[in-house]
PDB file of N, CA and C in Angstrom:
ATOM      1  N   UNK K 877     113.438  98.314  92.217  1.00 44.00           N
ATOM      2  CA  UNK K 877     112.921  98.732  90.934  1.00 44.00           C
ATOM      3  C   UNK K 877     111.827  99.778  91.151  1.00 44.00           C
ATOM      4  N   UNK K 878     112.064 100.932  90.679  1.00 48.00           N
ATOM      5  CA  UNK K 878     110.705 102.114  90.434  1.00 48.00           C
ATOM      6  C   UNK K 878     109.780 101.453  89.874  1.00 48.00           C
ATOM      7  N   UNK K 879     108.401 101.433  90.118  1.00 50.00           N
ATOM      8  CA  UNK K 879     107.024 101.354  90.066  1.00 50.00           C
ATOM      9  C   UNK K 879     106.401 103.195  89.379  1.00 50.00           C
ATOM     10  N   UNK K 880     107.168 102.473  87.610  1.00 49.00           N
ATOM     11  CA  UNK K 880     106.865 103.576  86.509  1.00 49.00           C
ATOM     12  C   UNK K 880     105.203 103.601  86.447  1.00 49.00           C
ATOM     13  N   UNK K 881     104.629 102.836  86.864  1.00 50.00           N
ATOM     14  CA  UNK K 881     103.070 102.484  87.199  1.00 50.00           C
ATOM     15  C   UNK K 881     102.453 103.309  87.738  1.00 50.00           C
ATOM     16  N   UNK K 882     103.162 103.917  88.619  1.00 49.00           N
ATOM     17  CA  UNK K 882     102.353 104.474  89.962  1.00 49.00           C
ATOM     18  C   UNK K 882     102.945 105.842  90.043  1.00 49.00           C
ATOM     19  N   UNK K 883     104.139 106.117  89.308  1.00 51.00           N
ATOM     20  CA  UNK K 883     104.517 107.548  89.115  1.00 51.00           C
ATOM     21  C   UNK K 883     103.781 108.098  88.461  1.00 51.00           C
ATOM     22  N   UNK K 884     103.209 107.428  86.932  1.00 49.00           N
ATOM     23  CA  UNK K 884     102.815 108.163  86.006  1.00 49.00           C
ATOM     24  C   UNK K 884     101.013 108.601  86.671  1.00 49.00           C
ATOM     25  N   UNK K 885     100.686 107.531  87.162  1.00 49.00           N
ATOM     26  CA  UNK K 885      99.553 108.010  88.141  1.00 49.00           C
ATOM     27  C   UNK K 885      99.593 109.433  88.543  1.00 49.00           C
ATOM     28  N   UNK K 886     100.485 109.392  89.355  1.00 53.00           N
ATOM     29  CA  UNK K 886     100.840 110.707  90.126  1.00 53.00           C
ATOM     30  C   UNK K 886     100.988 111.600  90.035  1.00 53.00           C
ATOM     31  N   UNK K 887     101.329 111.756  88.421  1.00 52.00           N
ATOM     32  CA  UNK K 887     101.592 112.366  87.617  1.00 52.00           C
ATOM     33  C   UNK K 887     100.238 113.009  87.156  1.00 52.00           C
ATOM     34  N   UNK K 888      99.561 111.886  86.477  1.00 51.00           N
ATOM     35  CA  UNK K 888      98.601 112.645  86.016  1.00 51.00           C
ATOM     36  C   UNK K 888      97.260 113.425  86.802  1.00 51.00           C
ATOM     37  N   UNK K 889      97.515 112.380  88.300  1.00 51.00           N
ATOM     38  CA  UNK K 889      96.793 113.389  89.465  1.00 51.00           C
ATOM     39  C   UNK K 889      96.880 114.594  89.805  1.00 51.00           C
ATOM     40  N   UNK K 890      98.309 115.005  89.935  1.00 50.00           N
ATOM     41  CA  UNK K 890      98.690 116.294  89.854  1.00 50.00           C
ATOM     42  C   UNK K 890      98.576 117.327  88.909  1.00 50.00           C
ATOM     43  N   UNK K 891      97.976 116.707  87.273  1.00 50.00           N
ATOM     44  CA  UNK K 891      97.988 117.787  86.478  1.00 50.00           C
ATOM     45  C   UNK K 891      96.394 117.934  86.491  1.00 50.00           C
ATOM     46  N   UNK K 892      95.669 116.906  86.999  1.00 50.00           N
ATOM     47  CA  UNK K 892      94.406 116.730  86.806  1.00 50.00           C
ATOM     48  C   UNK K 892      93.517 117.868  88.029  1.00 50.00           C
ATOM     49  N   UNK K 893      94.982 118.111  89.029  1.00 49.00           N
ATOM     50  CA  UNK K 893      94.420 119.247  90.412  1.00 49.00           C
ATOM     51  C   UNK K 893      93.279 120.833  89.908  1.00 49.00           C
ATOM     52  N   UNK K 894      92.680 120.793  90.736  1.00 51.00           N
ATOM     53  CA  UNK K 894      92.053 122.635  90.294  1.00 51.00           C
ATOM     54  C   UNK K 894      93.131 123.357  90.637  1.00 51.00           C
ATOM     55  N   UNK K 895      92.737 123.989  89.988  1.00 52.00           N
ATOM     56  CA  UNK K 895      93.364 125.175  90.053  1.00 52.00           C
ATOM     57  C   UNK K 895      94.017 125.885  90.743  1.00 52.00           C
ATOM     58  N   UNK K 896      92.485 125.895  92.504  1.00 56.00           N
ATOM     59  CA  UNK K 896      92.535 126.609  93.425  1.00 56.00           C
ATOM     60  C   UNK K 896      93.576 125.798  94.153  1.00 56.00           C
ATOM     61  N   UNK K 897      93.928 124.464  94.206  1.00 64.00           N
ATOM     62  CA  UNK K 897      94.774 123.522  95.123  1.00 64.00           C
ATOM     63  C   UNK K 897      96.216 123.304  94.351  1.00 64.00           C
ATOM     64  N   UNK K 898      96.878 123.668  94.557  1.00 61.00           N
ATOM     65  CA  UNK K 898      98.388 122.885  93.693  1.00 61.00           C
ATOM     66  C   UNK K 898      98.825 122.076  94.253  1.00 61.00           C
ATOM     67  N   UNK K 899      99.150 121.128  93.308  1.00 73.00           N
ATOM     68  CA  UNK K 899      99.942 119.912  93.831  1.00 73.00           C
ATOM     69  C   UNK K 899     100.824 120.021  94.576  1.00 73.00           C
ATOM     70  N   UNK K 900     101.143 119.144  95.772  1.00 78.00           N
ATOM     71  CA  UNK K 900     102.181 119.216  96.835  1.00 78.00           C
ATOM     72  C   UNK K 900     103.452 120.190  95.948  1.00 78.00           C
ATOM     73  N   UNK K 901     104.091 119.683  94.865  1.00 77.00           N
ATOM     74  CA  UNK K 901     105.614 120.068  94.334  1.00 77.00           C
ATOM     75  C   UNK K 901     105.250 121.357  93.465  1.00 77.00           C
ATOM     76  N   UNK K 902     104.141 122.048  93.309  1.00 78.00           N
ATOM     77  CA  UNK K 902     103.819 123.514  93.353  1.00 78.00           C
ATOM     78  C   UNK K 902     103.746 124.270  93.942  1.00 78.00           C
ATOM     79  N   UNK K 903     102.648 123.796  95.046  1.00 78.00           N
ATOM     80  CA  UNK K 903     102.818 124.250  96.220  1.00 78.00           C
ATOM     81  C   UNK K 903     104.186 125.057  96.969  1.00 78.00           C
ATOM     82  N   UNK K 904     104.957 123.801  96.853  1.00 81.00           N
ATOM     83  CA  UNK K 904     105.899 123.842  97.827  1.00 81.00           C
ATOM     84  C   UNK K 904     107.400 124.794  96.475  1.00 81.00           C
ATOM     85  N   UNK K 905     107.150 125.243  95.557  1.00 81.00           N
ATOM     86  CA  UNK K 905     108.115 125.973  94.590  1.00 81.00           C
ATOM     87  C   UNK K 905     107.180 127.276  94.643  1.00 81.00           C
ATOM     88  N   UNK K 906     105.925 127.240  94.942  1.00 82.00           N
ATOM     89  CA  UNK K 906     105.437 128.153  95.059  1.00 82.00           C
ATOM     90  C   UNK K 906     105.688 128.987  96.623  1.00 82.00           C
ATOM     91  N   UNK K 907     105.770 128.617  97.516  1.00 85.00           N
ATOM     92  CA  UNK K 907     106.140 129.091  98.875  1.00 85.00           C
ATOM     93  C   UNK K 907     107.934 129.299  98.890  1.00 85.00           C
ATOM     94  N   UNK K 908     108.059 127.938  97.802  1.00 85.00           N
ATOM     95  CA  UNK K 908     109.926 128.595  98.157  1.00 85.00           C
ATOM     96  C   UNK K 908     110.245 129.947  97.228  1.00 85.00           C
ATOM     97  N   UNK K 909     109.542 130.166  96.237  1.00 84.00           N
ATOM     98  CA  UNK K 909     109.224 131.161  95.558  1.00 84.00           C
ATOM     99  C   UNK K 909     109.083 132.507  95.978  1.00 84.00           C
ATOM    100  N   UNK K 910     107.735 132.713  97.116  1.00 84.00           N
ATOM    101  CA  UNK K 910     107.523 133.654  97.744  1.00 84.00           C
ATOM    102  C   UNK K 910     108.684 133.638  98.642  1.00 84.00           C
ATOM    103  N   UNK K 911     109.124 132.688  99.412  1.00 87.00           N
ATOM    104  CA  UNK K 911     109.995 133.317 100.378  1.00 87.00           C
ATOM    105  C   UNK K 911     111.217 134.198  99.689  1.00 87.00           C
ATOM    106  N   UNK K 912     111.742 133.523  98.526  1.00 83.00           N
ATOM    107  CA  UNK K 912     113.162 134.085  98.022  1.00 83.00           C
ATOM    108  C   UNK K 912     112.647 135.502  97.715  1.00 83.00           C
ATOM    109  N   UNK K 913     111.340 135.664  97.022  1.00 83.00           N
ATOM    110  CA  UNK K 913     111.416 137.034  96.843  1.00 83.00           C
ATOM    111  C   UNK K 913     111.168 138.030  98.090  1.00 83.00           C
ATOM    112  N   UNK K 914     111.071 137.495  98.947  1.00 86.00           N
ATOM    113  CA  UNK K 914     110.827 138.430 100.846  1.00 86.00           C
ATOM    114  C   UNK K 914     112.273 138.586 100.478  1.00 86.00           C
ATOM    115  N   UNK K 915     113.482 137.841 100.805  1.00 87.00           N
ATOM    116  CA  UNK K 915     114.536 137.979 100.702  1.00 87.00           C
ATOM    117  C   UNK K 915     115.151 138.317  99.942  1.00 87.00           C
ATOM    118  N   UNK K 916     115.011 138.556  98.881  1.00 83.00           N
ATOM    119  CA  UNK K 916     115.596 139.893  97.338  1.00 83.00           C
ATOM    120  C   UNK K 916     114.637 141.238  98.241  1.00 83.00           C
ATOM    121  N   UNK K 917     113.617 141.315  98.489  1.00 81.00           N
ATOM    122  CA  UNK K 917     113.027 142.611  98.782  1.00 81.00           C
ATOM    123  C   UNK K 917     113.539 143.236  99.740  1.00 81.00           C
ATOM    124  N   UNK K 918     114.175 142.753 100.941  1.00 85.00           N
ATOM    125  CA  UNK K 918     114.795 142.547 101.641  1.00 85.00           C
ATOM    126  C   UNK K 918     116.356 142.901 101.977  1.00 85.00           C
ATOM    127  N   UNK K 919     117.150 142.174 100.987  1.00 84.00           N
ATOM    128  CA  UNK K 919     118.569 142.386 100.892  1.00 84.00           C
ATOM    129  C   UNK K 919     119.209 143.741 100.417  1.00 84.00           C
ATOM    130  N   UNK K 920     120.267 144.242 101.293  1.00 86.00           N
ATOM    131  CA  UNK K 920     120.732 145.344 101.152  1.00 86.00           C
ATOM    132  C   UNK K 920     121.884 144.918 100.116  1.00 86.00           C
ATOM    133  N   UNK K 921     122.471 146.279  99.699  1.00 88.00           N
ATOM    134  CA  UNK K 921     123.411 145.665  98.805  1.00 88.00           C
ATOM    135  C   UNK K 921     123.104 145.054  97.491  1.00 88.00           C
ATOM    136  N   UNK K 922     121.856 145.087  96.966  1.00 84.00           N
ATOM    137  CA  UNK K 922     121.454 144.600  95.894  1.00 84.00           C
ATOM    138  C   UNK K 922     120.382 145.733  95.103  1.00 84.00           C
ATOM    139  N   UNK K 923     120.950 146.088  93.674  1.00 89.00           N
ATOM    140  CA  UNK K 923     120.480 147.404  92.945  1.00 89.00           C
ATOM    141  C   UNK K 923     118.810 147.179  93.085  1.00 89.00           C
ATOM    142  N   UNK K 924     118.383 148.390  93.068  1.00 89.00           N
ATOM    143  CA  UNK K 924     116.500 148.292  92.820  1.00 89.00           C
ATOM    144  C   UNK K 924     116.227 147.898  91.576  1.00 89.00           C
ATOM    145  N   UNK K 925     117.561 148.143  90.652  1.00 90.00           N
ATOM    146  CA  UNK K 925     116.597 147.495  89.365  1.00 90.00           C
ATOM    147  C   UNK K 925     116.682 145.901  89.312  1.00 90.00           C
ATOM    148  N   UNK K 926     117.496 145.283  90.070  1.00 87.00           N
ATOM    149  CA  UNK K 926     117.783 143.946  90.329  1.00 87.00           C
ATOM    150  C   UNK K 926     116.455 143.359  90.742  1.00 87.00           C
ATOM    151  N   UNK K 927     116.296 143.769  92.095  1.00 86.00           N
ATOM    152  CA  UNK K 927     115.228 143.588  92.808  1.00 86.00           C
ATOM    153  C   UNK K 927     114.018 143.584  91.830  1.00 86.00           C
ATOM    154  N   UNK K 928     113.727 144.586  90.577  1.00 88.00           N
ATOM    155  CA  UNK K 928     112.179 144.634  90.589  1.00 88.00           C
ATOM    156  C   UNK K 928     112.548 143.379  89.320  1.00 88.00           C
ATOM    157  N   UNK K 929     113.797 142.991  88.218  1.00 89.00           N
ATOM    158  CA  UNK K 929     113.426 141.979  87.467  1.00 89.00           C
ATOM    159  C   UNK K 929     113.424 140.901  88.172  1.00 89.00           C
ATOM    160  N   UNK K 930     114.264 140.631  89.375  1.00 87.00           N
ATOM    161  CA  UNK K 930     113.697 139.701  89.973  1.00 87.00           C
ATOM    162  C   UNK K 930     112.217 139.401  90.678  1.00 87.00           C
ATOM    163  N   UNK K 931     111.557 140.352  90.896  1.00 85.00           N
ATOM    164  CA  UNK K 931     110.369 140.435  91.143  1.00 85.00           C
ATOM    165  C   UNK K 931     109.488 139.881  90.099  1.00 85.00           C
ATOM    166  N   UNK K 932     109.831 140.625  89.264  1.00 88.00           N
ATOM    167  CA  UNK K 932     108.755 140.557  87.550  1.00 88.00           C
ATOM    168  C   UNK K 932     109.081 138.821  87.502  1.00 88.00           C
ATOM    169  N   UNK K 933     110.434 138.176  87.505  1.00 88.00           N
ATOM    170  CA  UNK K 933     110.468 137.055  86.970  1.00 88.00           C
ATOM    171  C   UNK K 933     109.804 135.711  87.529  1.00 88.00           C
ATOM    172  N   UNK K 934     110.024 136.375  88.895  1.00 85.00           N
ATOM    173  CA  UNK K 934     109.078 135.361  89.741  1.00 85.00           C
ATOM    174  C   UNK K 934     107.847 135.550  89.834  1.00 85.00           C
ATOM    175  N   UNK K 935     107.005 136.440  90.052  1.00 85.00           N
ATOM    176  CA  UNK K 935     105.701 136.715  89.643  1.00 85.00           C
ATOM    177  C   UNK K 935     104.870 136.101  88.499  1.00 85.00           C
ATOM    178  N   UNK K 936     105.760 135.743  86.936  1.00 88.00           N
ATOM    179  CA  UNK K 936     105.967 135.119  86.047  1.00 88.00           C
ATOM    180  C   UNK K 936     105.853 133.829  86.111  1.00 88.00           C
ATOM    181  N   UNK K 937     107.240 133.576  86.805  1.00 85.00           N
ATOM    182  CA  UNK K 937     107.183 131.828  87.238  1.00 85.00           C
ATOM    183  C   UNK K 937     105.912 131.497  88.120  1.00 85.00           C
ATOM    184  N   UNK K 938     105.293 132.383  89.192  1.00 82.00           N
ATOM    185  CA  UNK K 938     104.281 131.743  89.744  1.00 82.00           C
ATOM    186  C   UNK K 938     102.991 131.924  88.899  1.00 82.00           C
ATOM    187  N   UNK K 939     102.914 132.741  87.569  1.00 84.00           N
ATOM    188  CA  UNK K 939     101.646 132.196  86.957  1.00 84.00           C
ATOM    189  C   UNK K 939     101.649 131.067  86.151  1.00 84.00           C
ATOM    190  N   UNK K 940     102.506 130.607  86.245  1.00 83.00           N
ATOM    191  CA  UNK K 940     103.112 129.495  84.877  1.00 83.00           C
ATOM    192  C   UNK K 940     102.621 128.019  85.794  1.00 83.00           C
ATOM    193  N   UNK K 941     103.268 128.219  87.360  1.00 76.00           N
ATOM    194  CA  UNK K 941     102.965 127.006  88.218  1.00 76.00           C
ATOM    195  C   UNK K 941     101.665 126.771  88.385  1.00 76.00           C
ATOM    196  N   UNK K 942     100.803 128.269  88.528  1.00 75.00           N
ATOM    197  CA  UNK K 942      99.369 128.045  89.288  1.00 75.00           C
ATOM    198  C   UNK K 942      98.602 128.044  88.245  1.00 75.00           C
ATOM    199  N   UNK K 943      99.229 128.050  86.945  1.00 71.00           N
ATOM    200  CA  UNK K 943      98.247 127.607  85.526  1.00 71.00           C
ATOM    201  C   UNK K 943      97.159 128.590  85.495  1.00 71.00           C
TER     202      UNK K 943
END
């Protein structure tokens, strides 16, 4: 049985983080984040205008994570 007890804890620890620290599962969407965009910047075969909305969108998504 899940211990809904101790998630919601966890939960609210993580929203309760500064700013400067993100929670482990930010963190870690935040680094898988940066890497994918090394690898769009990166990849041949893929248009520049591709590349920069993918750029813009993730740039986006990481202000949304780091609040």
């Amino acid at each position: 049985m899940v211990n809904s007890g101790a998630n919601i804890k966890n939960v609210c620890l993580e929203s309760d983080a500064s700013p400067a620290v993100l929670p482990p599962r930010q963190a870690m969407l935040s680094d898988d984040l940066n890497k994918a965009i090394q690898s769009v910047s990166k990849a041949s075969g893929v248009p520049a205008c591709v590349k920069k909305v993918i750029n813009l969108l993730a740039k986006e998504f990481l202000a949304i994570i780091q609040g």
